[in-house]
CSV table of C-alpha atoms in Angstrom, one decimal:
chain,number,residue,atom,x,y,z
A,1495,UNK,CA,-64.5,41.7,180.1
A,1496,UNK,CA,-61.9,42.2,177.3
A,1497,UNK,CA,-61.2,38.5,176.9
A,1498,UNK,CA,-62.0,35.0,178.1
A,1499,UNK,CA,-61.2,34.2,181.8
A,1500,UNK,CA,-60.7,31.1,183.7
A,1501,UNK,CA,-62.5,30.3,187.0
A,1502,UNK,CA,-59.7,30.1,189.6
A,1503,UNK,CA,-61.7,29.3,192.8
A,1504,UNK,CA,-65.1,28.9,194.3
A,1505,UNK,CA,-66.2,31.7,196.6
A,1506,UNK,CA,-67.9,31.3,200.0
A,1507,UNK,CA,-71.4,31.5,198.5
A,1508,UNK,CA,-70.6,29.0,195.8
A,1509,UNK,CA,-69.9,31.3,192.8
A,1510,UNK,CA,-66.9,30.7,190.6
A,1511,UNK,CA,-64.4,33.6,190.7
A,1512,UNK,CA,-61.9,34.7,188.0
A,1513,UNK,CA,-58.6,36.6,188.3
A,1514,UNK,CA,-60.4,39.9,187.7
A,1515,UNK,CA,-62.7,39.2,190.6
A,1516,UNK,CA,-65.8,38.5,188.5
A,1517,UNK,CA,-68.3,36.0,190.0
A,1518,UNK,CA,-70.1,33.5,187.9
A,1519,UNK,CA,-72.9,31.3,189.3
A,1520,UNK,CA,-72.8,27.6,188.4
A,1521,UNK,CA,-69.2,27.4,187.4
A,1522,UNK,CA,-66.4,25.2,188.6
A,1523,UNK,CA,-62.6,25.7,188.9
A,1524,UNK,CA,-61.1,25.3,185.5
A,1525,UNK,CA,-64.2,26.4,183.6
A,1526,UNK,CA,-63.6,29.2,181.0
A,1527,UNK,CA,-65.9,32.2,180.7
A,1528,UNK,CA,-65.8,33.3,177.0
A,1529,UNK,CA,-66.2,36.9,175.9
A,1530,UNK,CA,-69.9,36.4,175.0
A,1531,UNK,CA,-70.6,35.0,178.5
A,1532,UNK,CA,-70.9,31.3,177.5
A,1533,UNK,CA,-69.0,28.7,179.6
A,1534,UNK,CA,-66.6,26.1,178.4
A,1535,UNK,CA,-66.5,23.4,181.0
A,1536,UNK,CA,-63.3,22.3,182.6
A,1537,UNK,CA,-62.2,19.1,184.4
A,1538,UNK,CA,-63.9,19.8,187.7
A,1539,UNK,CA,-67.4,20.4,186.4
A,1540,UNK,CA,-69.9,17.5,186.7
A,1541,UNK,CA,-73.5,17.1,185.6
A,1542,UNK,CA,-75.6,17.8,188.7
A,1543,UNK,CA,-77.2,14.5,189.9
A,1544,UNK,CA,-80.5,16.2,190.9
A,1545,UNK,CA,-83.0,17.7,188.4
A,1546,UNK,CA,-84.0,20.3,191.0
A,1547,UNK,CA,-80.5,21.8,191.3
A,1548,UNK,CA,-80.2,25.5,190.7
A,1549,UNK,CA,-83.8,26.1,191.6
A,1550,UNK,CA,-83.7,24.3,194.9
A,1551,UNK,CA,-81.9,26.1,197.7
A,1552,UNK,CA,-81.0,22.8,199.4
A,1553,UNK,CA,-77.7,22.6,197.4
A,1554,UNK,CA,-75.3,25.0,195.9
A,1555,UNK,CA,-72.4,22.9,194.6
A,1556,UNK,CA,-73.8,19.8,192.8
A,1557,UNK,CA,-72.0,21.0,189.6
A,1558,UNK,CA,-68.5,20.4,191.0
A,1559,UNK,CA,-66.8,17.0,191.4
A,1560,UNK,CA,-65.7,15.5,194.7
A,1561,UNK,CA,-62.1,16.8,194.4
A,1562,UNK,CA,-63.4,20.3,194.0
A,1563,UNK,CA,-65.9,19.9,196.8
A,1564,UNK,CA,-63.1,18.7,199.1
A,1565,UNK,CA,-61.0,21.7,198.1
A,1566,UNK,CA,-63.9,24.1,198.8
A,1567,UNK,CA,-64.5,22.7,202.3
A,1568,UNK,CA,-60.8,22.7,203.1
A,1569,UNK,CA,-60.2,26.2,201.8
A,1570,UNK,CA,-63.1,27.7,203.7
A,1571,UNK,CA,-61.6,26.5,207.0
A,1572,UNK,CA,-57.9,27.1,206.2
A,1573,UNK,CA,-58.6,30.6,204.8
A,1574,UNK,CA,-60.6,31.5,207.9
A,1575,UNK,CA,-57.6,30.6,210.0
A,1576,UNK,CA,-55.0,32.2,207.8
A,1577,UNK,CA,-57.1,35.4,207.9
A,1578,UNK,CA,-56.3,35.6,211.5
A,1579,UNK,CA,-52.6,34.7,211.0
A,1580,UNK,CA,-53.2,31.1,212.4
A,1581,UNK,CA,-52.0,27.9,210.9
A,1582,UNK,CA,-52.5,24.4,212.4
A,1583,UNK,CA,-49.5,22.2,213.2
A,1584,UNK,CA,-51.4,19.4,211.6
A,1585,UNK,CA,-54.2,19.7,209.0
A,1586,UNK,CA,-56.2,16.5,209.2
A,1587,UNK,CA,-57.8,15.1,206.0
A,1588,UNK,CA,-61.1,16.8,205.2
A,1589,UNK,CA,-64.2,14.7,206.0
A,1590,UNK,CA,-67.0,14.8,203.4
A,1591,UNK,CA,-70.3,13.1,204.1
A,1592,UNK,CA,-71.7,10.9,201.2
A,1593,UNK,CA,-74.8,11.6,199.2
A,1594,UNK,CA,-78.2,10.7,200.8
A,1595,UNK,CA,-76.8,10.8,204.4
A,1596,UNK,CA,-78.6,13.8,205.9
A,1597,UNK,CA,-80.6,12.5,208.8
A,1598,UNK,CA,-82.4,15.7,209.6
A,1599,UNK,CA,-84.1,18.2,207.3
A,1600,UNK,CA,-86.7,21.0,207.3
A,1601,UNK,CA,-89.2,21.0,204.5
A,1602,UNK,CA,-91.6,23.8,203.6
A,1603,UNK,CA,-95.1,23.2,202.3
A,1604,UNK,CA,-98.3,24.9,201.3
A,1605,UNK,CA,-101.7,23.8,200.1
A,1606,UNK,CA,-102.6,24.9,196.6
A,1607,UNK,CA,-106.1,23.5,196.3
A,1608,UNK,CA,-108.4,21.6,198.6
A,1609,UNK,CA,-111.0,18.9,198.1
A,1610,UNK,CA,-111.0,15.7,196.1
A,1611,UNK,CA,-108.6,17.2,193.6
A,1612,UNK,CA,-106.5,18.8,196.3
A,1613,UNK,CA,-102.9,19.5,195.7
A,1614,UNK,CA,-99.9,20.8,197.7
A,1615,UNK,CA,-96.2,21.8,197.3
A,1616,UNK,CA,-93.5,20.4,199.5
A,1617,UNK,CA,-89.8,20.8,199.4
A,1618,UNK,CA,-87.0,23.2,200.1
A,1619,UNK,CA,-87.2,27.0,199.4
A,1620,UNK,CA,-85.6,28.5,196.4
A,1621,UNK,CA,-82.3,30.2,197.1
A,1622,UNK,CA,-82.9,33.8,198.2
A,1623,UNK,CA,-86.6,33.4,197.8
A,1624,UNK,CA,-89.8,32.3,199.7
A,1625,UNK,CA,-90.8,30.2,196.7
A,1626,UNK,CA,-91.1,26.5,197.4
A,1627,UNK,CA,-89.5,24.0,195.0
A,1628,UNK,CA,-91.8,21.0,194.9
A,1629,UNK,CA,-89.3,18.1,195.0
A,1630,UNK,CA,-89.8,14.6,193.7
A,1631,UNK,CA,-86.2,13.5,194.2
A,1632,UNK,CA,-83.4,14.4,196.7
A,1633,UNK,CA,-79.8,13.4,196.8
A,1634,UNK,CA,-79.0,14.7,200.2
A,1635,UNK,CA,-81.7,13.3,202.6
A,1636,UNK,CA,-81.6,9.8,204.0
A,1637,UNK,CA,-84.0,7.6,202.0
A,1638,UNK,CA,-86.1,7.1,205.2
A,1639,UNK,CA,-86.8,10.8,205.2
A,1640,UNK,CA,-87.4,11.3,201.5
A,1641,UNK,CA,-89.9,8.4,201.5
A,1642,UNK,CA,-92.2,10.6,203.5
A,1643,UNK,CA,-92.2,13.5,201.0
A,1644,UNK,CA,-95.0,12.1,198.8
A,1645,UNK,CA,-97.3,11.0,201.7
A,1646,UNK,CA,-96.8,14.3,203.4
A,1647,UNK,CA,-97.6,16.2,200.3
A,1648,UNK,CA,-100.9,14.2,200.0
A,1649,UNK,CA,-101.6,14.9,203.7
A,1650,UNK,CA,-101.1,18.7,203.2
A,1651,UNK,CA,-103.4,18.7,200.2
A,1652,UNK,CA,-106.2,17.6,202.5
A,1653,UNK,CA,-105.3,19.2,205.8
A,1654,UNK,CA,-102.7,22.0,205.1
A,1655,UNK,CA,-103.2,25.7,204.6
A,1656,UNK,CA,-102.1,28.4,202.1
A,1657,UNK,CA,-100.1,30.3,204.7
A,1658,UNK,CA,-97.3,27.9,204.7
A,1659,UNK,CA,-96.2,24.9,206.8
A,1660,UNK,CA,-92.8,23.9,208.1
A,1661,UNK,CA,-92.0,20.2,208.6
A,1662,UNK,CA,-89.0,19.1,210.7
A,1663,UNK,CA,-87.8,15.5,210.0
A,1664,UNK,CA,-85.2,13.6,212.0
A,1665,UNK,CA,-84.1,10.0,211.9
A,1666,UNK,CA,-84.1,8.5,215.4
A,1667,UNK,CA,-83.6,5.0,216.8
A,1668,UNK,CA,-87.3,4.3,216.4
A,1669,UNK,CA,-87.7,5.8,212.9
A,1670,UNK,CA,-88.6,9.2,211.6
A,1671,UNK,CA,-89.6,11.9,214.0
A,1672,UNK,CA,-91.9,14.4,212.2
A,1673,UNK,CA,-92.9,17.8,213.6
A,1674,UNK,CA,-95.4,19.9,211.7
A,1675,UNK,CA,-95.6,23.7,212.4
A,1676,UNK,CA,-98.3,26.2,211.6
A,1677,UNK,CA,-100.9,23.6,210.9
A,1678,UNK,CA,-104.6,24.0,211.8
A,1679,UNK,CA,-106.9,21.0,212.4
A,1680,UNK,CA,-110.6,21.4,212.6
A,1681,UNK,CA,-112.7,18.7,214.1
A,1682,UNK,CA,-112.5,15.0,215.0
A,1683,UNK,CA,-112.1,13.8,211.4
A,1684,UNK,CA,-108.9,15.8,210.9
A,1685,UNK,CA,-107.5,14.6,214.2
A,1686,UNK,CA,-108.2,11.0,213.3
A,1687,UNK,CA,-106.6,11.6,209.9
A,1688,UNK,CA,-103.4,12.7,211.6
A,1689,UNK,CA,-103.3,9.5,213.7
A,1690,UNK,CA,-104.0,7.4,210.7
A,1691,UNK,CA,-101.2,9.1,208.8
A,1692,UNK,CA,-98.7,8.5,211.6
A,1693,UNK,CA,-99.7,4.9,212.0
A,1694,UNK,CA,-99.7,4.1,208.2
A,1695,UNK,CA,-96.3,5.7,207.7
A,1696,UNK,CA,-94.8,4.0,210.7
A,1697,UNK,CA,-93.6,7.3,212.3
A,1698,UNK,CA,-91.6,7.2,215.5
A,1699,UNK,CA,-93.4,10.4,216.6
A,1700,UNK,CA,-95.7,13.0,215.1
A,1701,UNK,CA,-95.9,16.4,216.7
A,1702,UNK,CA,-98.1,19.3,215.7
A,1703,UNK,CA,-97.7,23.0,216.5
A,1704,UNK,CA,-100.9,24.8,216.0
A,1705,UNK,CA,-99.6,28.0,217.5
A,1706,UNK,CA,-99.3,27.0,221.1
A,1707,UNK,CA,-96.1,24.9,220.9
A,1708,UNK,CA,-95.3,21.4,219.8
A,1709,UNK,CA,-97.6,18.6,221.0
A,1710,UNK,CA,-96.9,15.0,220.4
A,1711,UNK,CA,-100.0,13.4,218.8
A,1712,UNK,CA,-98.4,10.0,218.2
A,1713,UNK,CA,-95.5,8.3,220.0
A,1714,UNK,CA,-95.9,4.6,220.4
A,1715,UNK,CA,-92.7,4.4,222.5
A,1716,UNK,CA,-90.3,7.0,223.8
A,1717,UNK,CA,-88.1,8.4,221.0
A,1718,UNK,CA,-84.3,8.2,221.5
A,1719,UNK,CA,-81.1,8.9,219.6
A,1720,UNK,CA,-78.1,6.7,220.3
A,1721,UNK,CA,-74.9,8.7,221.2
A,1722,UNK,CA,-71.7,6.7,221.7
A,1723,UNK,CA,-73.8,3.6,222.7
A,1724,UNK,CA,-76.2,5.5,225.0
A,1725,UNK,CA,-79.9,5.8,224.1
A,1726,UNK,CA,-80.7,9.5,224.9
A,1727,UNK,CA,-84.3,10.8,224.9
A,1728,UNK,CA,-84.8,13.0,221.9
A,1729,UNK,CA,-86.9,16.1,222.4
A,1730,UNK,CA,-88.8,17.3,219.4
A,1731,UNK,CA,-86.6,19.8,217.5
A,1732,UNK,CA,-83.5,19.1,219.5
A,1733,UNK,CA,-80.1,19.7,217.8
A,1734,UNK,CA,-78.6,16.7,216.1
A,1735,UNK,CA,-75.5,16.6,214.0
A,1736,UNK,CA,-76.7,16.4,210.4
A,1737,UNK,CA,-75.1,13.1,209.5
A,1738,UNK,CA,-74.1,10.1,211.5
A,1739,UNK,CA,-70.7,9.7,209.9
A,1740,UNK,CA,-69.7,13.3,210.7
A,1741,UNK,CA,-70.9,12.9,214.3
A,1742,UNK,CA,-68.8,9.8,214.7
A,1743,UNK,CA,-65.7,11.5,213.1
A,1744,UNK,CA,-66.0,14.6,215.3
A,1745,UNK,CA,-66.5,12.5,218.4
A,1746,UNK,CA,-63.6,10.2,217.6
A,1747,UNK,CA,-61.3,13.1,217.0
A,1748,UNK,CA,-62.3,14.7,220.3
A,1749,UNK,CA,-61.9,11.5,222.3
A,1750,UNK,CA,-58.5,10.8,220.8
A,1751,UNK,CA,-56.9,14.2,221.6
A,1752,UNK,CA,-58.5,14.4,225.0
A,1753,UNK,CA,-57.5,10.9,226.1
A,1754,UNK,CA,-56.1,11.0,229.6
A,1755,UNK,CA,-57.9,14.1,230.7
A,1756,UNK,CA,-59.4,13.2,234.0
A,1757,UNK,CA,-62.2,15.9,234.0
A,1758,UNK,CA,-63.5,17.6,230.9
A,1759,UNK,CA,-66.0,20.5,230.6
A,1760,UNK,CA,-68.3,19.8,227.7
A,1761,UNK,CA,-69.6,23.3,227.0
A,1762,UNK,CA,-72.8,23.9,224.9
A,1763,UNK,CA,-73.3,20.1,225.4
A,1764,UNK,CA,-76.7,19.7,223.8
A,1765,UNK,CA,-77.9,16.1,224.3
A,1766,UNK,CA,-74.4,15.0,225.2
A,1767,UNK,CA,-73.1,14.2,221.7
A,1768,UNK,CA,-69.4,14.6,222.9
A,1769,UNK,CA,-69.9,14.2,226.6
A,1770,UNK,CA,-70.9,10.5,226.1
A,1771,UNK,CA,-68.0,10.0,223.7
A,1772,UNK,CA,-65.6,11.2,226.3
A,1773,UNK,CA,-67.1,9.5,229.3
A,1774,UNK,CA,-65.3,6.2,228.6
A,1775,UNK,CA,-62.0,7.5,229.9
A,1776,UNK,CA,-62.9,10.9,231.5
A,1777,UNK,CA,-65.5,12.5,233.7
A,1778,UNK,CA,-67.5,14.8,231.4
A,1779,UNK,CA,-69.5,17.7,232.9
A,1780,UNK,CA,-72.1,18.5,230.2
A,1781,UNK,CA,-73.2,22.2,230.4
A,1782,UNK,CA,-76.3,23.1,228.4
A,1783,UNK,CA,-78.9,26.0,228.5
A,1784,UNK,CA,-81.8,24.3,226.7
A,1785,UNK,CA,-83.8,22.6,229.4
A,1786,UNK,CA,-85.2,19.7,227.3
A,1787,UNK,CA,-81.7,18.8,226.1
A,1788,UNK,CA,-80.2,19.1,229.6
A,1789,UNK,CA,-82.8,16.8,231.1
A,1790,UNK,CA,-82.4,14.3,228.3
A,1791,UNK,CA,-78.7,14.1,228.8
A,1792,UNK,CA,-79.1,13.9,232.6
A,1793,UNK,CA,-81.6,11.0,232.5
A,1794,UNK,CA,-79.6,9.1,229.8
A,1795,UNK,CA,-76.4,9.4,231.9
A,1796,UNK,CA,-78.1,8.1,235.0
A,1797,UNK,CA,-79.8,5.2,233.2
A,1798,UNK,CA,-76.7,4.3,231.2
A,1799,UNK,CA,-74.4,4.7,234.3
A,1800,UNK,CA,-72.1,6.8,232.3
A,1801,UNK,CA,-69.6,9.2,233.8
A,1802,UNK,CA,-71.4,12.3,232.6
A,1803,UNK,CA,-72.7,15.1,234.9
A,1804,UNK,CA,-75.4,17.3,233.3
A,1805,UNK,CA,-75.4,21.0,234.4
A,1806,UNK,CA,-78.2,23.5,233.4
A,1807,UNK,CA,-76.5,26.8,232.6
A,1808,UNK,CA,-76.6,29.5,229.9
A,1809,UNK,CA,-73.0,30.0,228.8
A,1810,UNK,CA,-73.8,33.1,226.8
A,1811,UNK,CA,-75.1,35.0,229.9
A,1812,UNK,CA,-73.1,33.1,232.5
A,1813,UNK,CA,-69.9,31.5,231.0
A,1814,UNK,CA,-67.7,29.3,233.2
A,1815,UNK,CA,-65.1,31.6,234.8
A,1816,UNK,CA,-61.4,31.2,235.1
A,1817,UNK,CA,-61.6,30.1,238.7
A,1818,UNK,CA,-64.2,27.4,237.8
A,1819,UNK,CA,-62.1,26.1,234.9
A,1820,UNK,CA,-59.3,25.3,237.4
A,1821,UNK,CA,-61.4,22.2,238.3
A,1822,UNK,CA,-61.0,20.8,234.7
A,1823,UNK,CA,-58.1,19.1,232.8
A,1824,UNK,CA,-59.6,20.1,229.5
A,1825,UNK,CA,-62.6,21.6,227.8
A,1826,UNK,CA,-64.7,21.0,224.7
A,1827,UNK,CA,-66.7,23.8,223.0
A,1828,UNK,CA,-69.4,23.2,220.4
A,1829,UNK,CA,-71.3,26.6,220.3
A,1830,UNK,CA,-74.0,27.8,217.9
A,1831,UNK,CA,-73.0,29.7,214.7
A,1832,UNK,CA,-72.4,32.9,216.6
A,1833,UNK,CA,-69.4,31.3,218.4
A,1834,UNK,CA,-68.6,31.7,222.1
A,1835,UNK,CA,-66.9,35.1,222.5
A,1836,UNK,CA,-67.5,35.4,226.3
A,1837,UNK,CA,-66.7,31.8,227.1
A,1838,UNK,CA,-63.5,31.9,225.0
A,1839,UNK,CA,-62.5,35.1,226.8
A,1840,UNK,CA,-62.9,33.3,230.2
A,1841,UNK,CA,-60.9,30.3,228.9
A,1842,UNK,CA,-58.1,32.6,227.6
A,1843,UNK,CA,-57.9,34.1,231.1
A,1844,UNK,CA,-57.8,30.7,232.8
A,1845,UNK,CA,-55.0,28.2,233.3
A,1846,UNK,CA,-56.7,25.6,231.1
A,1847,UNK,CA,-54.1,23.8,228.9
A,1848,UNK,CA,-56.2,21.7,226.5
A,1849,UNK,CA,-59.3,22.7,224.4
A,1850,UNK,CA,-61.3,21.1,221.6
A,1851,UNK,CA,-63.3,23.6,219.6
A,1852,UNK,CA,-65.9,22.3,217.2
A,1853,UNK,CA,-67.6,24.9,215.0
A,1854,UNK,CA,-70.3,25.2,212.4
A,1855,UNK,CA,-69.0,28.7,211.3
A,1856,UNK,CA,-65.4,29.2,210.3
A,1857,UNK,CA,-65.7,33.0,210.6
A,1858,UNK,CA,-66.8,33.0,214.3
A,1859,UNK,CA,-64.4,30.2,215.0
A,1860,UNK,CA,-61.5,32.3,213.5
A,1861,UNK,CA,-62.4,35.3,215.7
A,1862,UNK,CA,-62.4,33.1,218.8
A,1863,UNK,CA,-59.3,31.2,217.8
A,1864,UNK,CA,-57.4,34.5,217.5
A,1865,UNK,CA,-58.3,35.3,221.1
A,1866,UNK,CA,-57.0,31.9,222.2
A,1867,UNK,CA,-53.7,32.2,220.3
A,1868,UNK,CA,-53.2,35.6,221.7
A,1869,UNK,CA,-53.5,34.0,225.1
A,1870,UNK,CA,-50.8,31.5,224.4
A,1871,UNK,CA,-52.7,28.6,222.9
A,1872,UNK,CA,-51.3,26.7,219.9
A,1873,UNK,CA,-53.5,25.2,217.2
A,1874,UNK,CA,-52.3,21.6,217.2
A,1875,UNK,CA,-54.9,20.0,214.8
A,1876,UNK,CA,-57.7,21.1,212.6
A,1877,UNK,CA,-60.1,19.0,210.4
A,1878,UNK,CA,-62.5,20.6,207.9
A,1879,UNK,CA,-65.9,18.7,207.8
A,1880,UNK,CA,-68.4,18.9,205.0
A,1881,UNK,CA,-71.4,17.1,206.4
A,1882,UNK,CA,-73.8,19.4,204.6
A,1883,UNK,CA,-72.8,17.9,201.2
A,1884,UNK,CA,-73.1,20.2,198.2
A,1885,UNK,CA,-73.8,23.1,200.5
A,1886,UNK,CA,-71.6,26.1,201.3
A,1887,UNK,CA,-72.2,25.3,205.0
A,1888,UNK,CA,-68.8,24.1,206.5
A,1889,UNK,CA,-67.9,22.7,209.9
A,1890,UNK,CA,-64.6,22.0,211.6
A,1891,UNK,CA,-62.8,20.2,214.4
A,1892,UNK,CA,-59.8,22.0,216.1
A,1893,UNK,CA,-57.6,21.2,219.1
A,1894,UNK,CA,-55.6,23.8,221.0
A,1895,UNK,CA,-52.9,23.4,223.7
A,1896,UNK,CA,-50.8,25.7,225.8
């Protein structure tokens, strides 16, 4: 580098980028990289709120202010669309979830030493590494989840192993659902300790996977998650939007643009996150491959007397075809990160006129969006969503018509 350079943008993986294309980790737009490599901070740099930042892989962008974070989320989505020659008629304001709003998280732990002076590590993994960052603060998780970190660490010190343990936490209607994987319990004393831990911490459910699948050890009452006013049974490990506020924003957007649609195909429906939101004014046919999620949606719809019909079907192997889509006024897609190539191809070949596409991967969404636009669809609306705050993970809402 012959002279100082200014950081012009934040790249997809969180590095600051200069005009020459050089990447600099931990920089914000407006920072200046001097000839000797030192950084002069600009207006968009902020002191990271968490002392674990940089080491902990849970966050990548705590060093940028909210304006810069909003720009990052927005540009990730807009640039993905522009890369395919697509622009929305209306770009809705970017939604950014607040700190300490994440209601699900996966922690990693390992026992270091056993016995009276036993110790353990518990936290997120270091970025690009299998090393565990032992956390004692967190600015992304809901307080109800973080409150379990210290008790879980103490539990692992007594009953964990050195091979590594994964712990899935989710905040449900009844409290925290805790699922521990790769744990080994030996004898009655260890089993009783598990039950005592669940009772003492007021868990909604505690499941253990000792190599043969998850088994609920503690569940005082059936665990549910409320979706658009409907209490839906929550299978251990089921997909859940990361934050309540983002779920409500996405569901509200979908319900607004699909108002008046008599029958809507809710594809990759999961527990019915969007199907129940649409059921107030439409008949929603919720199509899902995961059997536990399908059955949960089906039972909740029947019990709540909501206009949702649950269908068990693998849309990757057996997408709804053009002739089947004739029976619907609109469709909603919320596929996994890989997108929905085959289902989108079938929609493109159908007569469907209205489509909501919610995505957790702007790259796969852009590929599918190009197929839709080539088939005559117009991108009416798009909203970038940053529910994984301070992460490079970005989601979006989009609405197509033709």
